[in-house]
Structure formats: structure tokens, C-alpha cells
Amino acid sequence: DVKVTQSSRYLVKRTGEKVFLECVQDMDHENMFWYRQDPGLGLRLIYFSYDVKMKEKGDIPEGYSVSREKKERFSLILESASTNQTSMYLCASTWGVPTREQYFGPGTRLTVT
Amino acid sequence: KNQVEQSPQSLIILEGKNCTLQCNYTVSPFSNLRWYKQDTGRGPVSLTIMTFSENTKSNGRYTATLDADTKQSSLHITASQLSDSASYICVVSEGGATNKLIFGTGTLLAVQP
């Protein structure tokens, strides 16, 4: 079974802090994605990566950056957390064509106070 | 603008009853359509995925249909169980070079005893 894990299920940070969200997949997938999910808005793509050291902006990249130093790991970074970044963050991975089925991690519920 | 709309927003049914969730999309070009189940506080899990040429696909008590002409899909749940309580998300993949996923906002289903 494909397994996508995220470093934290729940996280509380203060405004202005630098926040790291980690995602690891164990199926040698090339493609990895970061989404945020907010009530009434569905999932929105923040960043994605097709390969190590590659990154592409999604629909809402402002305030975020990413890092992919190893194939299995994709990190989302909030350089200076703000209250409007309070959300559920979901990582996903897939192989080959990105429109193949994406496998999601359990999510990280981030609260910025 | 490519969009995916789901209805109803929420639904309450009694255990053992059937229900049907709707998904209408305006995505073009179209690659495939998938339904995900998301339990509260968890990541989405794939139920079905259908390409243009498929008009029905089943996964246990879940049956998805696709009418590519009218750009509509439905997810039918038979003999509902308490464990079916979740959010059901319709996702459409753009064809062509973008390979982008367009997410619906989901239908929240509550199955009551």
C-alpha cells in the first residue's frame, strides 16, 4: 500500500513564526503536491514538484515556499506565519502523469494565533 | 472558468438507506473524473476514477456514473452504514498540457442510526 505521512497531525504556531510541514512518501513517486483545505473552498493547490529540486507554483503560492531535496520528501515552509494561513494542509503524491490517482497524507491541522 | 460543483452541500440519511450525490463540471478539455471519500480530520481516499469512455464504475456499495455529454456525474451509495459518514469530493482532471485537478467543495454525508 502507498503510504504518505505528514510530520504532525496538529500544530499551533504564533504569528510571524517560521513553520515547516514535512511530507514523506514510500512509493518512489515522482510527483508530490501540497494543498490547503478550507471550509466551502475545497482543496487548493499551493505548490507541486515533478522531481527532486524541482518546484512549480500552484494556484495560491503566496506566503509559502517548498523544498524537495530527496525524492521521498516534500516540505512546505511558511516563512512568516499569519492567521489567514490557519488551515488543513494536505500532502499528496503520484507517479507518471500527474492526473493519475493522487494518494493523500492524513493532513496537518495548523492553527496560527 | 473550469469549475466543479457538487450537490447537495450536506445530507442526512438513516442507516440502511440509499443516497445519490451529484457532481456537475465545466472542465474542458476533460481527462478523468474521480470521487474521493474524506473522513473527518483525515486525508481523502480514492473511491473511483473514470475516463471519458467509462459511464459507470463500482467499488463495493459505491457506484459512480459519468455522462460526458452533459458533464454530470453521480455517486450512489447503497445500504448506507454509519461508517459512510464523511465528505465526498468530486475531482475532475483537465486534459492537455496543464494536467490540473479541479476539486469540488464536497458533500458532507451524515448517516444516522
PDB file of C-alpha atoms in Angstrom:
ATOM      1  CA  ASP A   1       0.000   0.000   0.000  1.00  0.00           C
ATOM      2  CA  VAL A   2       1.103   3.515  -0.746  1.00  0.00           C
ATOM      3  CA  LYS A   3       1.865   5.421   2.383  1.00  0.00           C
ATOM      4  CA  VAL A   4       2.060   9.190   2.640  1.00  0.00           C
ATOM      5  CA  THR A   5       2.914  10.529   6.057  1.00  0.00           C
ATOM      6  CA  GLN A   6       2.926  14.053   7.412  1.00  0.00           C
ATOM      7  CA  SER A   7       5.079  15.128  10.317  1.00  0.00           C
ATOM      8  CA  SER A   8       2.309  16.494  12.539  1.00  0.00           C
ATOM      9  CA  ARG A   9      -1.449  16.000  12.814  1.00  0.00           C
ATOM     10  CA  TYR A  10      -1.962  19.188  14.796  1.00  0.00           C
ATOM     11  CA  LEU A  11       0.244  22.257  15.039  1.00  0.00           C
ATOM     12  CA  VAL A  12      -0.192  25.580  16.832  1.00  0.00           C
ATOM     13  CA  LYS A  13       2.142  28.430  15.940  1.00  0.00           C
ATOM     14  CA  ARG A  14       2.333  32.135  16.634  1.00  0.00           C
ATOM     15  CA  THR A  15       2.084  34.887  14.057  1.00  0.00           C
ATOM     16  CA  GLY A  16       5.472  35.582  12.487  1.00  0.00           C
ATOM     17  CA  GLU A  17       6.973  32.185  13.249  1.00  0.00           C
ATOM     18  CA  LYS A  18       8.636  30.125  10.523  1.00  0.00           C
ATOM     19  CA  VAL A  19       6.751  26.865  10.085  1.00  0.00           C
ATOM     20  CA  PHE A  20       7.905  23.651   8.448  1.00  0.00           C
ATOM     21  CA  LEU A  21       5.451  20.975   7.335  1.00  0.00           C
ATOM     22  CA  GLU A  22       7.043  17.725   6.258  1.00  0.00           C
ATOM     23  CA  CYS A  23       5.652  15.063   3.931  1.00  0.00           C
ATOM     24  CA  VAL A  24       7.191  11.678   3.156  1.00  0.00           C
ATOM     25  CA  GLN A  25       6.005   9.019   0.707  1.00  0.00           C
ATOM     26  CA  ASP A  26       7.334   5.500   0.460  1.00  0.00           C
ATOM     27  CA  MET A  27       6.397   4.524  -3.114  1.00  0.00           C
ATOM     28  CA  ASP A  28       9.125   6.256  -5.148  1.00  0.00           C
ATOM     29  CA  HIS A  29       6.585   8.673  -6.658  1.00  0.00           C
ATOM     30  CA  GLU A  30       7.971  11.449  -8.836  1.00  0.00           C
ATOM     31  CA  ASN A  31       5.143  13.912  -8.234  1.00  0.00           C
ATOM     32  CA  MET A  32       4.308  15.481  -4.913  1.00  0.00           C
ATOM     33  CA  PHE A  33       1.778  18.165  -4.042  1.00  0.00           C
ATOM     34  CA  TRP A  34       0.816  20.484  -1.214  1.00  0.00           C
ATOM     35  CA  TYR A  35      -2.802  21.599  -0.814  1.00  0.00           C
ATOM     36  CA  ARG A  36      -4.716  23.573   1.745  1.00  0.00           C
ATOM     37  CA  GLN A  37      -8.334  22.825   2.531  1.00  0.00           C
ATOM     38  CA  ASP A  38     -10.743  25.380   3.918  1.00  0.00           C
ATOM     39  CA  PRO A  39     -14.495  25.048   4.523  1.00  0.00           C
ATOM     40  CA  GLY A  40     -16.516  25.934   1.436  1.00  0.00           C
ATOM     41  CA  LEU A  41     -13.425  26.310  -0.748  1.00  0.00           C
ATOM     42  CA  GLY A  42     -12.350  22.748  -1.398  1.00  0.00           C
ATOM     43  CA  LEU A  43      -8.729  21.806  -1.906  1.00  0.00           C
ATOM     44  CA  ARG A  44      -6.463  24.434  -3.404  1.00  0.00           C
ATOM     45  CA  LEU A  45      -3.031  23.682  -4.805  1.00  0.00           C
ATOM     46  CA  ILE A  46      -0.158  25.585  -3.206  1.00  0.00           C
ATOM     47  CA  TYR A  47       2.946  24.047  -4.822  1.00  0.00           C
ATOM     48  CA  PHE A  48       3.901  20.849  -6.592  1.00  0.00           C
ATOM     49  CA  SER A  49       7.075  19.108  -7.651  1.00  0.00           C
ATOM     50  CA  TYR A  50       7.784  16.745 -10.540  1.00  0.00           C
ATOM     51  CA  ASP A  51      11.245  15.748  -9.440  1.00  0.00           C
ATOM     52  CA  VAL A  52      13.968  16.355  -6.906  1.00  0.00           C
ATOM     53  CA  LYS A  53      14.875  20.038  -6.645  1.00  0.00           C
ATOM     54  CA  MET A  54      12.002  20.930  -8.999  1.00  0.00           C
ATOM     55  CA  LYS A  55       9.067  23.014  -7.893  1.00  0.00           C
ATOM     56  CA  GLU A  56       6.135  24.687  -9.570  1.00  0.00           C
ATOM     57  CA  LYS A  57       3.678  27.217  -8.195  1.00  0.00           C
ATOM     58  CA  GLY A  58       0.104  26.177  -7.832  1.00  0.00           C
ATOM     59  CA  ASP A  59      -2.928  28.409  -7.509  1.00  0.00           C
ATOM     60  CA  ILE A  60      -2.115  30.021  -4.152  1.00  0.00           C
ATOM     61  CA  PRO A  61       1.675  30.080  -3.588  1.00  0.00           C
ATOM     62  CA  GLU A  62       1.851  33.478  -1.876  1.00  0.00           C
ATOM     63  CA  GLY A  63       3.300  33.247   1.621  1.00  0.00           C
ATOM     64  CA  TYR A  64       4.639  29.712   1.064  1.00  0.00           C
ATOM     65  CA  SER A  65       7.784  28.085  -0.250  1.00  0.00           C
ATOM     66  CA  VAL A  66       8.760  24.439  -0.711  1.00  0.00           C
ATOM     67  CA  SER A  67      11.810  22.238  -0.698  1.00  0.00           C
ATOM     68  CA  ARG A  68      12.432  18.877  -2.320  1.00  0.00           C
ATOM     69  CA  GLU A  69      15.971  17.695  -1.641  1.00  0.00           C
ATOM     70  CA  LYS A  70      15.103  13.994  -1.748  1.00  0.00           C
ATOM     71  CA  LYS A  71      12.586  12.175  -3.905  1.00  0.00           C
ATOM     72  CA  GLU A  72      10.560  10.872  -0.989  1.00  0.00           C
ATOM     73  CA  ARG A  73      10.322  14.133   0.956  1.00  0.00           C
ATOM     74  CA  PHE A  74       8.497  17.364   0.140  1.00  0.00           C
ATOM     75  CA  SER A  75       8.474  20.194   2.656  1.00  0.00           C
ATOM     76  CA  LEU A  76       6.146  23.171   2.846  1.00  0.00           C
ATOM     77  CA  ILE A  77       7.524  26.290   4.513  1.00  0.00           C
ATOM     78  CA  LEU A  78       5.590  29.223   5.873  1.00  0.00           C
ATOM     79  CA  GLU A  79       8.263  31.922   6.067  1.00  0.00           C
ATOM     80  CA  SER A  80       6.283  34.126   8.456  1.00  0.00           C
ATOM     81  CA  ALA A  81       3.049  32.535   9.573  1.00  0.00           C
ATOM     82  CA  SER A  82      -0.095  34.645   9.543  1.00  0.00           C
ATOM     83  CA  THR A  83      -3.560  33.984  10.943  1.00  0.00           C
ATOM     84  CA  ASN A  84      -5.023  33.600   7.434  1.00  0.00           C
ATOM     85  CA  GLN A  85      -2.795  30.564   6.988  1.00  0.00           C
ATOM     86  CA  THR A  86      -4.769  28.695   9.636  1.00  0.00           C
ATOM     87  CA  SER A  87      -5.998  25.701   7.663  1.00  0.00           C
ATOM     88  CA  MET A  88      -5.811  21.978   6.999  1.00  0.00           C
ATOM     89  CA  TYR A  89      -2.727  21.163   4.911  1.00  0.00           C
ATOM     90  CA  LEU A  90      -2.708  18.026   2.802  1.00  0.00           C
ATOM     91  CA  CYS A  91       0.207  16.435   1.000  1.00  0.00           C
ATOM     92  CA  ALA A  92      -0.294  14.066  -1.939  1.00  0.00           C
ATOM     93  CA  SER A  93       1.864  12.043  -4.301  1.00  0.00           C
ATOM     94  CA  THR A  94       1.504  10.181  -7.576  1.00  0.00           C
ATOM     95  CA  TRP A  95       3.642   8.655 -10.308  1.00  0.00           C
ATOM     96  CA  GLY A  96       3.895   9.256 -14.032  1.00  0.00           C
ATOM     97  CA  VAL A  97       1.234  11.597 -15.403  1.00  0.00           C
ATOM     98  CA  PRO A  98       0.121  13.886 -12.547  1.00  0.00           C
ATOM     99  CA  THR A  99      -3.550  13.285 -13.335  1.00  0.00           C
ATOM    100  CA  ARG A 100      -3.222   9.731 -12.123  1.00  0.00           C
ATOM    101  CA  GLU A 101      -4.780   8.957  -8.776  1.00  0.00           C
ATOM    102  CA  GLN A 102      -3.193  11.012  -6.035  1.00  0.00           C
ATOM    103  CA  TYR A 103      -2.520   9.445  -2.670  1.00  0.00           C
ATOM    104  CA  PHE A 104      -3.068  11.795   0.228  1.00  0.00           C
ATOM    105  CA  GLY A 105      -1.487  12.018   3.631  1.00  0.00           C
ATOM    106  CA  PRO A 106      -3.600  12.349   6.798  1.00  0.00           C
ATOM    107  CA  GLY A 107      -3.298  16.135   6.871  1.00  0.00           C
ATOM    108  CA  THR A 108      -1.886  18.679   9.304  1.00  0.00           C
ATOM    109  CA  ARG A 109      -4.314  20.990  11.071  1.00  0.00           C
ATOM    110  CA  LEU A 110      -2.343  24.227  11.517  1.00  0.00           C
ATOM    111  CA  THR A 111      -3.583  26.995  13.785  1.00  0.00           C
ATOM    112  CA  VAL A 112      -1.775  30.340  13.758  1.00  0.00           C
ATOM    113  CA  THR A 113      -2.584  32.559  16.725  1.00  0.00           C
TER     114      THR A 113
ATOM    115  CA  LYS B   1     -13.633  29.100 -15.997  1.00  0.00           C
ATOM    116  CA  ASN B   2     -13.238  25.405 -15.218  1.00  0.00           C
ATOM    117  CA  GLN B   3     -15.400  24.501 -12.234  1.00  0.00           C
ATOM    118  CA  VAL B   4     -16.753  21.510 -10.371  1.00  0.00           C
ATOM    119  CA  GLU B   5     -19.996  21.919  -8.450  1.00  0.00           C
ATOM    120  CA  GLN B   6     -21.435  19.377  -6.057  1.00  0.00           C
ATOM    121  CA  SER B   7     -24.872  18.989  -4.597  1.00  0.00           C
ATOM    122  CA  PRO B   8     -26.253  18.810  -2.059  1.00  0.00           C
ATOM    123  CA  GLN B   9     -23.794  20.556   0.268  1.00  0.00           C
ATOM    124  CA  SER B  10     -24.883  18.268   3.083  1.00  0.00           C
ATOM    125  CA  LEU B  11     -27.166  15.305   3.524  1.00  0.00           C
ATOM    126  CA  ILE B  12     -28.544  13.315   6.440  1.00  0.00           C
ATOM    127  CA  ILE B  13     -29.864   9.801   5.887  1.00  0.00           C
ATOM    128  CA  LEU B  14     -30.833   6.847   8.048  1.00  0.00           C
ATOM    129  CA  GLU B  15     -28.635   3.784   8.224  1.00  0.00           C
ATOM    130  CA  GLY B  16     -29.571   1.248   5.590  1.00  0.00           C
ATOM    131  CA  LYS B  17     -30.979   3.790   3.145  1.00  0.00           C
ATOM    132  CA  ASN B  18     -29.556   4.611  -0.291  1.00  0.00           C
ATOM    133  CA  CYS B  19     -28.446   8.032  -1.435  1.00  0.00           C
ATOM    134  CA  THR B  20     -27.098   9.775  -4.534  1.00  0.00           C
ATOM    135  CA  LEU B  21     -24.621  12.632  -4.648  1.00  0.00           C
ATOM    136  CA  GLN B  22     -24.301  14.864  -7.702  1.00  0.00           C
ATOM    137  CA  CYS B  23     -21.355  16.463  -9.462  1.00  0.00           C
ATOM    138  CA  ASN B  24     -21.574  18.877 -12.417  1.00  0.00           C
ATOM    139  CA  TYR B  25     -18.475  20.167 -14.126  1.00  0.00           C
ATOM    140  CA  THR B  26     -17.473  22.635 -16.810  1.00  0.00           C
ATOM    141  CA  VAL B  27     -13.887  21.419 -17.171  1.00  0.00           C
ATOM    142  CA  SER B  28     -12.558  21.300 -20.701  1.00  0.00           C
ATOM    143  CA  PRO B  29     -10.636  19.513 -22.023  1.00  0.00           C
ATOM    144  CA  PHE B  30     -11.557  16.565 -19.847  1.00  0.00           C
ATOM    145  CA  SER B  31      -9.217  13.774 -18.805  1.00  0.00           C
ATOM    146  CA  ASN B  32     -10.894  11.871 -15.992  1.00  0.00           C
ATOM    147  CA  LEU B  33     -13.238  12.217 -13.025  1.00  0.00           C
ATOM    148  CA  ARG B  34     -12.740  10.720  -9.614  1.00  0.00           C
ATOM    149  CA  TRP B  35     -14.634  10.519  -6.359  1.00  0.00           C
ATOM    150  CA  TYR B  36     -12.843  10.699  -3.044  1.00  0.00           C
ATOM    151  CA  LYS B  37     -14.096   9.948   0.471  1.00  0.00           C
ATOM    152  CA  GLN B  38     -12.703  12.056   3.265  1.00  0.00           C
ATOM    153  CA  ASP B  39     -13.338  11.117   6.865  1.00  0.00           C
ATOM    154  CA  THR B  40     -13.299  13.972   9.368  1.00  0.00           C
ATOM    155  CA  GLY B  41      -9.734  15.051  10.126  1.00  0.00           C
ATOM    156  CA  ARG B  42      -8.240  12.681   7.540  1.00  0.00           C
ATOM    157  CA  GLY B  43      -6.894  12.876   4.016  1.00  0.00           C
ATOM    158  CA  PRO B  44      -9.111  11.963   1.020  1.00  0.00           C
ATOM    159  CA  VAL B  45      -9.141   8.351  -0.146  1.00  0.00           C
ATOM    160  CA  SER B  46      -9.976   7.430  -3.741  1.00  0.00           C
ATOM    161  CA  LEU B  47     -13.234   5.568  -4.391  1.00  0.00           C
ATOM    162  CA  THR B  48     -13.460   5.514  -8.193  1.00  0.00           C
ATOM    163  CA  ILE B  49     -11.833   7.041 -11.236  1.00  0.00           C
ATOM    164  CA  MET B  50     -13.484   7.202 -14.678  1.00  0.00           C
ATOM    165  CA  THR B  51     -12.212   8.252 -18.061  1.00  0.00           C
ATOM    166  CA  PHE B  52     -14.233   9.712 -20.916  1.00  0.00           C
ATOM    167  CA  SER B  53     -15.240   6.310 -22.275  1.00  0.00           C
ATOM    168  CA  GLU B  54     -16.482   4.874 -18.977  1.00  0.00           C
ATOM    169  CA  ASN B  55     -20.019   5.602 -17.825  1.00  0.00           C
ATOM    170  CA  THR B  56     -20.186   3.530 -14.655  1.00  0.00           C
ATOM    171  CA  LYS B  57     -17.782   2.123 -12.115  1.00  0.00           C
ATOM    172  CA  SER B  58     -18.412   0.347  -8.830  1.00  0.00           C
ATOM    173  CA  ASN B  59     -16.415  -0.076  -5.652  1.00  0.00           C
ATOM    174  CA  GLY B  60     -18.389  -2.225  -3.244  1.00  0.00           C
ATOM    175  CA  ARG B  61     -21.504  -0.322  -2.196  1.00  0.00           C
ATOM    176  CA  TYR B  62     -20.338   2.772  -4.095  1.00  0.00           C
ATOM    177  CA  THR B  63     -21.323   3.191  -7.759  1.00  0.00           C
ATOM    178  CA  ALA B  64     -20.238   6.194  -9.798  1.00  0.00           C
ATOM    179  CA  THR B  65     -21.755   7.197 -13.118  1.00  0.00           C
ATOM    180  CA  LEU B  66     -20.472   9.616 -15.717  1.00  0.00           C
ATOM    181  CA  ASP B  67     -22.317  11.341 -18.549  1.00  0.00           C
ATOM    182  CA  ALA B  68     -19.590  13.098 -20.519  1.00  0.00           C
ATOM    183  CA  ASP B  69     -22.129  14.695 -22.872  1.00  0.00           C
ATOM    184  CA  THR B  70     -23.987  16.542 -20.115  1.00  0.00           C
ATOM    185  CA  LYS B  71     -20.851  16.799 -17.931  1.00  0.00           C
ATOM    186  CA  GLN B  72     -22.521  15.223 -14.949  1.00  0.00           C
ATOM    187  CA  SER B  73     -21.507  12.510 -12.545  1.00  0.00           C
ATOM    188  CA  SER B  74     -23.227  10.889  -9.606  1.00  0.00           C
ATOM    189  CA  LEU B  75     -22.119   8.735  -6.706  1.00  0.00           C
ATOM    190  CA  HIS B  76     -24.709   6.258  -5.459  1.00  0.00           C
ATOM    191  CA  ILE B  77     -24.292   4.684  -2.034  1.00  0.00           C
ATOM    192  CA  THR B  78     -26.302   1.537  -1.398  1.00  0.00           C
ATOM    193  CA  ALA B  79     -27.429   0.296   2.014  1.00  0.00           C
ATOM    194  CA  SER B  80     -25.620   3.048   3.879  1.00  0.00           C
ATOM    195  CA  GLN B  81     -23.611   2.333   7.016  1.00  0.00           C
ATOM    196  CA  LEU B  82     -22.550   4.599   9.870  1.00  0.00           C
ATOM    197  CA  SER B  83     -19.002   4.428   8.528  1.00  0.00           C
ATOM    198  CA  ASP B  84     -20.156   6.113   5.318  1.00  0.00           C
ATOM    199  CA  SER B  85     -20.440   9.380   7.257  1.00  0.00           C
ATOM    200  CA  ALA B  86     -17.814  11.554   5.574  1.00  0.00           C
ATOM    201  CA  SER B  87     -17.268  14.241   2.979  1.00  0.00           C
ATOM    202  CA  TYR B  88     -17.391  13.064  -0.643  1.00  0.00           C
ATOM    203  CA  ILE B  89     -15.310  15.070  -3.082  1.00  0.00           C
ATOM    204  CA  CYS B  90     -15.631  15.098  -6.871  1.00  0.00           C
ATOM    205  CA  VAL B  91     -12.403  15.879  -8.729  1.00  0.00           C
ATOM    206  CA  VAL B  92     -12.013  16.449 -12.467  1.00  0.00           C
ATOM    207  CA  SER B  93      -8.682  16.353 -14.294  1.00  0.00           C
ATOM    208  CA  GLU B  94      -8.043  18.778 -17.093  1.00  0.00           C
ATOM    209  CA  GLY B  95      -6.685  17.162 -20.200  1.00  0.00           C
ATOM    210  CA  GLY B  96      -3.988  18.645 -22.360  1.00  0.00           C
ATOM    211  CA  ALA B  97      -0.780  20.228 -21.117  1.00  0.00           C
ATOM    212  CA  THR B  98      -1.959  21.532 -17.749  1.00  0.00           C
ATOM    213  CA  ASN B  99      -2.763  18.208 -16.073  1.00  0.00           C
ATOM    214  CA  LYS B 100      -4.570  20.229 -13.463  1.00  0.00           C
ATOM    215  CA  LEU B 101      -7.039  18.829 -10.912  1.00  0.00           C
ATOM    216  CA  ILE B 102     -10.218  20.810 -10.261  1.00  0.00           C
ATOM    217  CA  PHE B 103     -11.777  19.992  -6.896  1.00  0.00           C
ATOM    218  CA  GLY B 104     -15.406  20.291  -5.881  1.00  0.00           C
ATOM    219  CA  THR B 105     -16.183  21.550  -2.387  1.00  0.00           C
ATOM    220  CA  GLY B 106     -17.670  18.235  -1.349  1.00  0.00           C
ATOM    221  CA  THR B 107     -20.934  16.835   0.008  1.00  0.00           C
ATOM    222  CA  LEU B 108     -20.998  16.186   3.729  1.00  0.00           C
ATOM    223  CA  LEU B 109     -22.935  12.984   4.414  1.00  0.00           C
ATOM    224  CA  ALA B 110     -24.171  12.030   7.863  1.00  0.00           C
ATOM    225  CA  VAL B 111     -25.609   8.545   8.346  1.00  0.00           C
ATOM    226  CA  GLN B 112     -27.716   8.254  11.483  1.00  0.00           C
ATOM    227  CA  PRO B 113     -28.763   5.056  13.286  1.00  0.00           C
TER     228      PRO B 113
END
